[in-house]
Short mmCIF file of C-alpha atoms in Angstrom, two decimals:
data_model
loop_
_atom_site.label_atom_id
_atom_site.label_comp_id
_atom_site.label_asym_id
_atom_site.label_seq_id
_atom_site.Cartn_x
_atom_site.Cartn_y
_atom_site.Cartn_z
CA MET A 1 63.67 5.96 -34.85
CA ALA A 2 60.11 5.33 -34.02
CA SER A 3 61.10 3.43 -30.87
CA GLU A 4 62.98 6.53 -29.62
CA GLU A 5 60.00 8.81 -30.04
CA LYS A 6 57.81 9.36 -27.03
CA PRO A 7 54.50 7.69 -27.85
CA GLY A 8 51.37 9.78 -27.67
CA TRP A 9 48.08 8.77 -26.04
CA PHE A 10 46.80 7.12 -29.22
CA GLY A 11 49.97 5.04 -29.47
CA ARG A 12 49.81 4.04 -25.82
CA LEU A 13 46.13 3.15 -26.15
CA PHE A 14 46.67 0.79 -29.12
CA GLY A 15 50.01 -0.69 -28.08
CA ARG A 16 52.72 1.41 -29.74
CA LYS A 17 55.27 -1.14 -28.58
CA GLY A 18 53.75 -3.89 -30.65
CA HIS A 19 53.69 -1.60 -33.71
CA ASP A 20 57.37 -0.62 -33.37
CA ALA A 21 58.44 -4.17 -32.85
CA ALA A 22 56.60 -5.21 -35.99
CA GLU A 23 58.54 -2.58 -38.03
CA GLU A 24 61.98 -3.62 -36.73
CA LYS A 25 61.48 -7.42 -36.89
CA PRO A 26 61.58 -9.02 -40.34
CA GLN A 27 58.40 -10.75 -41.34
CA ASP A 28 58.40 -14.53 -41.17
CA THR A 29 56.62 -15.77 -44.28
CA THR A 30 56.47 -19.35 -43.06
CA GLU A 31 53.00 -20.14 -41.77
CA PRO A 32 52.93 -22.37 -38.69
CA THR A 33 51.41 -25.78 -39.01
CA SER A 34 48.52 -26.93 -36.88
CA ASP A 35 50.97 -28.76 -34.60
CA GLU A 36 53.16 -25.73 -34.05
CA LYS A 37 52.48 -23.00 -31.55
CA PRO A 38 53.91 -19.52 -32.27
CA GLU A 39 56.15 -18.19 -29.56
CA ALA A 40 56.52 -14.55 -28.56
CA ASP A 41 59.51 -12.92 -30.33
CA LEU A 42 59.67 -9.88 -28.11
CA PRO A 43 62.29 -9.86 -25.36
CA ALA A 44 61.12 -9.76 -21.78
CA GLU A 45 62.51 -6.25 -21.23
CA ALA A 46 60.46 -4.80 -24.17
CA ALA A 47 57.54 -3.94 -21.95
CA SER A 48 54.58 -1.83 -23.01
CA PRO A 49 55.14 1.92 -22.51
CA SER A 50 52.14 1.94 -20.20
CA GLU A 51 52.71 -0.67 -17.47
CA GLY A 52 49.68 -2.81 -16.72
CA GLN A 53 47.82 -1.88 -19.96
CA PRO A 54 46.77 -4.72 -22.31
CA ASP A 55 48.84 -5.11 -25.47
CA PHE A 56 46.16 -5.23 -28.16
CA ALA A 57 48.61 -5.75 -31.03
CA THR A 58 50.06 -8.87 -29.44
CA GLY A 59 46.58 -10.11 -28.54
CA ALA A 60 45.52 -9.85 -32.18
CA GLU A 61 48.41 -12.08 -33.24
CA ASP A 62 47.45 -14.69 -30.66
CA VAL A 63 43.86 -14.77 -31.87
CA ALA A 64 45.00 -15.33 -35.44
CA THR A 65 46.62 -18.64 -34.49
CA ILE A 66 43.43 -20.31 -33.29
CA PRO A 67 42.75 -23.25 -35.63
CA LEU A 68 39.63 -23.05 -37.75
CA PRO A 69 36.87 -25.66 -37.47
CA PRO A 70 37.00 -28.55 -39.98
CA GLU A 71 33.91 -27.38 -41.88
CA GLU A 72 35.70 -24.10 -42.78
CA THR A 73 39.04 -25.65 -43.76
CA GLY A 74 37.41 -28.29 -45.98
CA GLU A 75 38.82 -31.20 -44.00
CA PRO A 76 36.55 -34.25 -43.65
CA VAL A 77 34.45 -34.46 -40.52
CA PRO A 78 34.61 -37.76 -38.58
CA ASP A 79 31.40 -39.79 -38.71
CA VAL A 80 31.31 -39.91 -34.91
CA VAL A 81 31.16 -36.13 -34.68
CA GLU A 82 29.03 -35.19 -37.68
CA GLY A 83 25.45 -34.31 -36.61
CA ALA A 84 26.09 -35.25 -32.99
CA ASP A 85 24.61 -31.99 -31.74
CA LEU A 86 21.52 -32.31 -33.93
CA LEU A 87 20.27 -35.87 -33.61
CA PRO A 88 18.75 -37.31 -30.43
CA ILE A 89 20.49 -40.14 -28.68
CA GLU A 90 18.86 -43.45 -29.37
CA GLY A 91 17.05 -45.01 -26.48
CA GLU A 92 15.09 -43.34 -23.70
CA LEU A 93 14.11 -39.72 -24.27
CA GLU A 94 16.03 -37.15 -22.29
CA ARG A 95 14.46 -35.88 -19.06
CA PRO A 96 14.96 -32.55 -17.32
CA PRO A 97 16.95 -32.39 -14.09
CA ALA A 98 15.43 -34.14 -11.11
CA GLY A 99 13.33 -31.96 -8.86
CA THR A 100 11.29 -30.24 -11.58
CA ALA A 101 8.20 -28.68 -10.00
CA GLY A 102 5.18 -30.97 -10.09
CA ASP A 103 7.01 -34.13 -11.19
CA ASP A 104 8.79 -37.13 -9.79
CA PRO A 105 11.89 -35.73 -8.06
CA ALA A 106 13.89 -38.79 -9.09
CA HIS A 107 13.15 -38.55 -12.83
CA GLY A 108 11.93 -35.04 -13.62
CA ALA A 109 9.20 -34.19 -16.10
CA ASP A 110 7.90 -36.64 -18.67
CA PRO A 111 9.08 -35.70 -22.18
CA VAL A 112 6.60 -34.98 -24.93
CA ASP A 113 7.26 -36.85 -28.18
CA THR A 114 6.47 -34.57 -31.13
CA GLY A 115 6.72 -37.39 -33.66
CA ASP A 116 9.74 -35.87 -35.43
CA ALA A 117 12.76 -38.13 -35.07
CA ASN A 118 15.14 -35.38 -36.23
CA ARG A 119 14.26 -32.94 -33.46
CA GLU A 120 15.00 -32.93 -29.77
CA PRO A 121 12.05 -33.94 -27.59
CA VAL A 122 10.11 -30.96 -26.25
CA ILE A 123 9.67 -30.91 -22.49
CA ALA A 124 6.25 -29.78 -21.34
CA PRO A 125 6.73 -26.56 -19.33
CA GLN A 126 5.88 -26.77 -15.66
CA PRO A 127 4.86 -23.37 -14.28
CA ASP A 128 6.56 -22.55 -11.00
CA ILE A 129 4.34 -19.51 -10.35
CA GLN A 130 0.61 -19.92 -10.05
CA PRO A 131 -1.63 -17.18 -11.47
CA ILE A 132 -2.94 -14.75 -8.86
CA ASP A 133 -6.68 -14.44 -8.45
CA SER A 134 -7.42 -10.73 -8.69
CA ALA A 135 -10.38 -11.08 -6.35
CA ALA A 136 -8.27 -12.78 -3.72
CA ALA A 137 -5.64 -10.07 -4.09
CA LEU A 138 -8.26 -7.37 -3.59
CA ALA A 139 -9.60 -9.15 -0.55
CA HIS A 140 -6.11 -9.40 0.93
CA ASP A 141 -5.56 -5.67 0.30
CA ALA A 142 -8.85 -4.96 1.99
CA GLY A 143 -7.76 -6.91 5.05
CA ALA A 144 -10.24 -9.72 4.38
CA GLY A 145 -8.19 -12.17 2.34
CA PRO A 146 -8.84 -15.86 2.94
CA ASP A 147 -5.17 -16.36 3.91
CA ARG A 148 -5.23 -13.65 6.55
CA GLU A 149 -4.36 -15.05 9.95
CA PRO A 150 -6.74 -14.35 12.80
CA GLU A 151 -5.78 -11.27 14.80
CA ALA A 152 -4.88 -12.29 18.31
CA LYS A 153 -4.77 -8.75 19.70
CA GLY A 154 -7.76 -7.27 21.47
CA TRP A 155 -9.37 -3.98 20.51
CA TRP A 156 -7.61 -2.00 23.24
CA THR A 157 -4.20 -3.20 22.04
CA ARG A 158 -5.03 -2.34 18.43
CA LEU A 159 -6.41 1.05 19.47
CA THR A 160 -3.36 2.06 21.51
CA SER A 161 -1.06 0.78 18.79
CA GLY A 162 -2.96 2.76 16.15
CA MET A 163 -2.98 5.93 18.28
CA LYS A 164 0.71 5.60 19.13
CA ARG A 165 1.85 8.40 16.83
CA THR A 166 -0.55 10.93 18.36
CA SER A 167 0.00 9.87 21.96
CA SER A 168 3.79 9.76 21.58
CA ALA A 169 3.90 13.26 20.08
CA LEU A 170 1.77 14.63 22.91
CA SER A 171 3.70 12.80 25.61
CA GLU A 172 7.01 14.17 24.37
CA ARG A 173 5.69 17.74 24.44
CA VAL A 174 4.06 17.33 27.84
CA THR A 175 7.16 15.73 29.36
CA GLY A 176 9.34 18.50 28.02
CA LEU A 177 7.01 21.21 29.33
CA PHE A 178 6.34 19.96 32.83
CA THR A 179 9.55 18.29 33.88
CA LYS A 180 11.21 20.40 36.63
CA ARG A 181 9.20 23.48 35.76
CA LYS A 182 6.64 25.47 37.67
CA LEU A 183 3.24 26.03 36.10
CA ASP A 184 3.10 29.56 34.71
CA ALA A 185 1.45 31.44 31.84
CA THR A 186 4.22 30.55 29.38
CA THR A 187 3.95 26.85 30.15
CA LEU A 188 0.18 26.88 29.66
CA GLU A 189 0.54 28.70 26.35
CA ASP A 190 3.03 26.09 25.20
CA LEU A 191 0.58 23.37 26.19
CA GLU A 192 -2.14 25.06 24.14
CA ASP A 193 0.18 25.15 21.14
CA ALA A 194 0.94 21.44 21.49
CA LEU A 195 -2.77 20.58 21.60
CA ILE A 196 -3.55 22.80 18.61
CA GLN A 197 -0.77 21.14 16.63
CA ALA A 198 -2.43 17.81 17.42
CA ASP A 199 -5.65 19.24 15.86
CA PHE A 200 -7.62 19.38 19.11
CA GLY A 201 -8.91 22.78 18.06
CA LEU A 202 -8.57 26.13 19.81
CA GLU A 203 -11.65 25.78 22.01
CA THR A 204 -10.67 22.35 23.35
CA ALA A 205 -7.01 23.36 23.77
CA MET A 206 -7.98 26.39 25.89
CA ARG A 207 -10.33 24.33 28.04
CA ILE A 208 -7.68 21.69 28.72
CA SER A 209 -4.99 24.24 29.57
CA GLU A 210 -7.39 25.98 31.97
CA ALA A 211 -8.12 22.67 33.66
CA VAL A 212 -4.41 21.97 34.03
CA GLY A 213 -3.72 25.39 35.54
CA LYS A 214 -6.70 25.48 37.88
CA GLY A 215 -5.46 25.52 41.50
CA ARG A 216 -1.89 24.71 40.42
CA TYR A 217 -0.55 28.07 39.28
CA GLU A 218 3.09 28.63 40.26
CA LYS A 219 3.24 25.06 41.52
CA GLY A 220 4.93 22.01 40.18
CA ILE A 221 2.95 19.39 38.24
CA SER A 222 4.13 16.07 36.88
CA PRO A 223 3.68 14.97 33.26
CA ASP A 224 1.53 12.04 34.44
CA GLU A 225 -0.88 14.46 36.13
CA VAL A 226 -1.13 16.50 32.93
CA ARG A 227 -1.89 13.38 30.89
CA ALA A 228 -4.59 12.37 33.36
CA ILE A 229 -6.22 15.81 33.08
CA LEU A 230 -5.95 15.61 29.29
CA ALA A 231 -7.71 12.22 29.23
CA THR A 232 -10.49 13.50 31.50
CA GLU A 233 -11.17 16.58 29.36
CA VAL A 234 -11.08 14.63 26.08
CA GLU A 235 -13.51 12.08 27.47
CA ARG A 236 -15.81 14.88 28.63
CA ALA A 237 -15.81 16.39 25.13
CA LEU A 238 -16.41 13.10 23.33
CA GLU A 239 -18.89 11.39 25.62
CA PRO A 240 -21.96 13.13 24.10
CA VAL A 241 -21.06 12.08 20.53
CA ALA A 242 -20.11 8.46 21.25
CA VAL A 243 -23.38 7.04 19.91
CA PRO A 244 -23.63 3.50 18.45
CA LEU A 245 -25.24 3.06 15.04
CA ALA A 246 -28.83 1.99 15.66
CA VAL A 247 -30.59 -0.02 12.94
CA ASP A 248 -34.37 0.39 13.11
CA ALA A 249 -35.86 -3.05 12.48
CA GLY A 250 -39.19 -1.39 11.61
CA LYS A 251 -37.66 0.17 8.49
CA LYS A 252 -37.00 -2.57 5.98
CA PRO A 253 -34.63 -2.19 4.35
CA PHE A 254 -32.76 0.22 6.59
CA VAL A 255 -30.83 2.24 4.02
CA ILE A 256 -27.32 3.43 4.93
CA LEU A 257 -25.59 5.79 2.50
CA THR A 258 -21.85 6.46 2.77
CA VAL A 259 -20.28 9.68 1.50
CA GLY A 260 -16.83 11.23 1.62
CA VAL A 261 -13.85 12.43 -0.38
CA ASN A 262 -11.57 10.30 -2.51
CA GLY A 263 -9.50 7.82 -0.56
CA ALA A 264 -11.29 8.26 2.76
CA GLY A 265 -12.05 4.52 2.93
CA LYS A 266 -15.77 4.37 2.14
CA THR A 267 -15.73 1.07 0.24
CA THR A 268 -13.58 -0.67 2.82
CA THR A 269 -15.73 0.71 5.63
CA LEU A 270 -18.88 -0.64 3.96
CA GLY A 271 -17.32 -4.08 3.62
CA LYS A 272 -16.36 -4.13 7.30
CA LEU A 273 -19.78 -2.85 8.30
CA ALA A 274 -21.47 -5.56 6.24
CA SER A 275 -19.41 -8.16 8.07
CA LYS A 276 -20.46 -6.78 11.46
CA LEU A 277 -24.14 -6.59 10.55
CA ARG A 278 -24.09 -10.13 9.20
CA ALA A 279 -22.47 -11.29 12.44
CA GLU A 280 -25.45 -9.78 14.28
CA GLY A 281 -27.78 -12.02 12.27
CA ARG A 282 -29.10 -9.36 9.87
CA THR A 283 -29.55 -9.79 6.14
CA VAL A 284 -27.53 -7.26 4.19
CA MET A 285 -27.29 -6.08 0.58
CA LEU A 286 -24.49 -4.00 -0.91
CA ALA A 287 -24.86 -1.48 -3.75
CA ALA A 288 -21.73 -0.55 -5.73
CA GLY A 289 -22.65 3.10 -6.25
CA ASP A 290 -19.08 4.17 -7.00
CA THR A 291 -19.56 3.64 -10.73
CA PHE A 292 -16.62 5.83 -11.69
CA ARG A 293 -14.00 3.30 -10.57
CA ALA A 294 -14.02 -0.28 -11.78
CA ALA A 295 -11.69 -1.17 -8.91
CA ALA A 296 -14.27 0.04 -6.37
CA ILE A 297 -16.94 -2.18 -7.95
CA ASP A 298 -14.61 -5.19 -7.89
CA GLN A 299 -13.53 -4.46 -4.32
CA LEU A 300 -17.12 -4.37 -3.09
CA LYS A 301 -17.84 -7.64 -4.91
CA VAL A 302 -14.92 -9.20 -3.06
CA TRP A 303 -16.36 -8.03 0.25
CA GLY A 304 -19.74 -9.42 -0.80
CA ALA A 305 -18.24 -12.82 -1.59
CA ARG A 306 -16.28 -12.77 1.64
CA THR A 307 -19.27 -11.98 3.83
CA GLY A 308 -21.92 -13.84 1.83
CA THR A 309 -23.63 -10.57 0.93
CA PRO A 310 -25.34 -9.99 -2.45
CA VAL A 311 -24.00 -7.02 -4.40
CA VAL A 312 -26.00 -4.88 -6.84
CA SER A 313 -23.65 -3.40 -9.43
CA GLY A 314 -23.64 -1.96 -12.92
CA ALA A 315 -21.18 -1.15 -15.64
CA GLN A 316 -18.45 1.37 -15.06
CA GLY A 317 -19.76 4.85 -15.79
CA ALA A 318 -23.41 3.92 -15.14
CA ASP A 319 -25.72 6.41 -13.46
CA ALA A 320 -25.12 6.13 -9.71
CA ALA A 321 -28.58 7.42 -8.78
CA GLY A 322 -30.28 4.89 -11.03
CA LEU A 323 -28.22 2.07 -9.56
CA ALA A 324 -29.13 3.15 -6.02
CA PHE A 325 -32.81 3.18 -7.02
CA ASP A 326 -32.61 -0.35 -8.48
CA ALA A 327 -30.77 -1.61 -5.41
CA LEU A 328 -33.47 -0.26 -3.11
CA LYS A 329 -36.19 -1.97 -5.17
CA GLN A 330 -34.33 -5.28 -5.06
CA ALA A 331 -33.73 -4.99 -1.31
CA GLN A 332 -37.43 -4.30 -0.73
CA ALA A 333 -38.43 -7.28 -2.87
CA ALA A 334 -36.01 -9.58 -1.04
CA GLY A 335 -37.03 -8.36 2.42
CA THR A 336 -33.43 -7.38 3.23
CA ASP A 337 -32.79 -5.87 6.66
CA VAL A 338 -30.03 -3.41 5.69
CA LEU A 339 -29.02 -1.87 2.36
CA LEU A 340 -25.51 -0.38 2.28
CA ILE A 341 -24.91 2.03 -0.62
CA ASP A 342 -21.41 3.04 -1.66
CA THR A 343 -20.81 6.33 -3.51
CA ALA A 344 -17.96 7.78 -5.49
CA GLY A 345 -15.43 9.94 -3.72
CA ARG A 346 -15.81 13.62 -4.43
CA LEU A 347 -14.14 16.81 -3.27
CA GLN A 348 -16.40 18.88 -1.07
CA ASN A 349 -15.68 22.06 -3.03
CA LYS A 350 -16.79 20.66 -6.42
CA THR A 351 -20.33 21.91 -6.96
CA GLY A 352 -21.15 19.54 -9.83
CA LEU A 353 -20.10 16.43 -7.94
CA MET A 354 -21.99 17.47 -4.83
CA ALA A 355 -25.09 18.01 -7.00
CA GLU A 356 -24.83 14.37 -8.11
CA LEU A 357 -24.88 13.33 -4.46
CA GLU A 358 -28.04 15.36 -3.93
CA LYS A 359 -29.56 13.53 -6.92
CA ILE A 360 -28.92 10.13 -5.31
CA VAL A 361 -30.79 11.24 -2.20
CA ARG A 362 -33.74 12.58 -4.26
CA VAL A 363 -34.02 9.37 -6.29
CA LEU A 364 -33.97 7.19 -3.17
CA ARG A 365 -36.76 9.25 -1.63
CA LYS A 366 -38.98 8.64 -4.65
CA GLN A 367 -38.97 4.97 -3.66
CA ASP A 368 -38.90 5.51 0.12
CA PRO A 369 -39.66 9.02 1.47
CA HIS A 370 -37.53 8.39 4.55
CA ALA A 371 -34.46 7.02 2.76
CA PRO A 372 -31.61 7.11 3.41
CA HIS A 373 -32.25 6.33 7.05
CA ALA A 374 -28.59 6.97 7.93
CA THR A 375 -25.92 8.87 6.02
CA LEU A 376 -22.40 8.19 7.22
CA LEU A 377 -19.65 10.65 6.39
CA VAL A 378 -16.36 8.72 6.27
CA LEU A 379 -13.44 10.94 7.27
CA ASP A 380 -9.72 10.35 6.89
CA ALA A 381 -7.99 11.41 10.10
CA THR A 382 -4.80 12.28 8.22
CA VAL A 383 -6.42 15.32 6.54
CA GLY A 384 -6.49 17.23 9.84
CA GLN A 385 -8.42 20.51 9.83
CA ASN A 386 -9.73 19.87 6.31
CA ALA A 387 -12.17 17.44 7.92
CA ILE A 388 -14.08 20.42 9.34
CA SER A 389 -14.70 21.74 5.82
CA GLN A 390 -15.81 18.28 4.69
CA VAL A 391 -18.42 18.03 7.44
CA GLU A 392 -19.79 21.49 6.64
CA LEU A 393 -20.17 20.99 2.88
CA PHE A 394 -21.23 17.34 2.81
CA SER A 395 -23.94 18.12 5.35
CA GLN A 396 -25.38 20.62 2.85
CA ALA A 397 -25.59 18.03 0.04
CA ALA A 398 -26.75 15.01 2.06
CA PRO A 399 -28.44 14.48 5.42
CA VAL A 400 -25.25 13.48 7.29
CA SER A 401 -26.37 11.70 10.45
CA GLY A 402 -23.08 10.36 11.80
CA LEU A 403 -19.33 10.10 11.33
CA VAL A 404 -16.86 7.29 10.79
CA MET A 405 -13.23 8.25 11.42
CA THR A 406 -10.66 6.08 9.64
CA LYS A 407 -6.84 5.93 9.45
CA LEU A 408 -6.24 7.14 12.99
CA ASP A 409 -3.12 4.97 12.87
CA GLY A 410 -1.65 7.08 10.06
CA THR A 411 -1.39 10.47 11.76
CA ALA A 412 0.17 12.20 14.75
CA ARG A 413 -2.78 14.62 14.85
CA GLY A 414 -5.63 12.36 15.94
CA GLY A 415 -7.16 15.12 18.05
CA ILE A 416 -9.29 16.22 15.06
CA LEU A 417 -12.08 14.01 16.37
CA VAL A 418 -12.22 16.17 19.50
CA ALA A 419 -12.40 19.35 17.40
CA LEU A 420 -15.26 17.92 15.30
CA ALA A 421 -17.21 16.93 18.38
CA ALA A 422 -16.85 20.41 19.85
CA LYS A 423 -17.89 22.18 16.63
CA PHE A 424 -20.66 19.99 15.18
CA GLY A 425 -21.78 17.53 17.86
CA LEU A 426 -22.46 14.84 15.24
CA PRO A 427 -22.54 11.25 16.49
CA VAL A 428 -19.33 9.31 15.98
CA HIS A 429 -20.37 5.73 15.28
CA PHE A 430 -17.12 3.99 14.38
CA ILE A 431 -13.37 4.57 14.33
CA GLY A 432 -10.78 2.64 12.34
CA VAL A 433 -7.14 2.04 13.22
CA GLY A 434 -6.13 -0.39 10.48
CA GLU A 435 -7.11 -2.26 7.33
CA GLY A 436 -8.42 -5.47 8.89
CA VAL A 437 -12.10 -6.20 9.37
CA GLU A 438 -11.54 -6.20 13.13
CA ASP A 439 -9.95 -2.73 13.01
CA LEU A 440 -13.31 -0.93 12.72
CA GLU A 441 -15.07 -0.77 16.08
CA PRO A 442 -17.87 1.25 17.69
CA PHE A 443 -16.53 4.47 19.16
CA ALA A 444 -15.97 4.56 22.93
CA ALA A 445 -15.04 7.98 24.35
CA ARG A 446 -13.20 6.72 27.43
CA ASP A 447 -11.01 4.26 25.53
CA PHE A 448 -10.17 6.87 22.92
CA ALA A 449 -9.34 9.53 25.53
CA ARG A 450 -6.98 7.30 27.47
CA ALA A 451 -5.32 5.99 24.30
CA ILE A 452 -4.66 9.49 22.96
CA ALA A 453 -3.23 10.58 26.33
CA GLY A 454 -0.92 7.56 26.45
CA LEU A 455 -2.52 6.04 29.55
CA GLU A 456 -3.34 2.43 30.31
CA LYS A 457 -6.89 1.18 30.28
CA ASP A 458 -8.41 1.32 33.77
#
């Protein structure tokens, strides 16, 4: 018999037990009434061949016994029930749950009567999320949003916090090299390697290792002594290039052009610089010369609104040189003290893009033979040795007069500033260790040297 056969997988899956039972049990032709409930005819011991599996055949029988709604059986529908889910209840219109945003917490939102008595009242939607102002969002991303809380930390705290990755990496190497070891040639070579890895450059690394070994060969030296020597040598290398940006009041407007690669932080730097110049009591104008990116134009407008600085801008894709020329004419007519011109980011090895930068300089000099009066190359500290190539090639396309080093808080190789000072000797006007307006400060060699060596301010 079928019940004696071993069921296969298909039979077990679809409840072979229910099928066999249906074959052996005579069919009951009497349909149950609505008041009767069919009972299971299978004995308790007739379990499914697969314990714990659902019996789909039995489940189908159970579903078949569910009574149909009156409208399908043809039975009359009571007057109390008919249309109850379609017609509104007479009396006061229904309100949403109490606590709806923007309304009386005790009653909810006021309903809106559409004039149709056969439809439910429509509740006016109350938005829980307010639309975001794109300008405010840009300002917040730039570190100048109106909701930004004042920064309580001083510059030294922000500097040491931003330089933590570089100083920690150096301290770990120095501690490992000079703990319970005598100073020998191998130790000094390892120190040179650590400094080179931090992008101090070969020349600076050799000079520091020589200073550490001078008079101490085959003697013990503590890690703190090495860090003190490191700070002294870094300060000595950077002191000549720590030059503040000087604005000549006799040149009106004093034109400052910013250049650099994509993502170096030129637009943000200009916004911060505008804020500082305005705080000094100078009148400032911004020119959105990065016409390739609509976001850069909008970002500079946000900085202008934030600092109360007028912004000269054009359509996306407009000629950058022509916009710079118009901005200079407007600044001259307005008697503005300082004109800050943004430019599009460009790779230093792209000849065509660098030629466009040369064009901006030529066009400015048609209006003012001495413009730009300062050209700031904005460098991203995270690019390491690539910054040397940027200085070389940008200096050929524009009269680079000074450097701004940004994103020192994003790298463990902040020594690149020391390598640049040793190779080019260009003034370093500002350094940045964050996104806030207060995170761009004039460069101070001593503070930088002690921060990179992991020492406290003296």
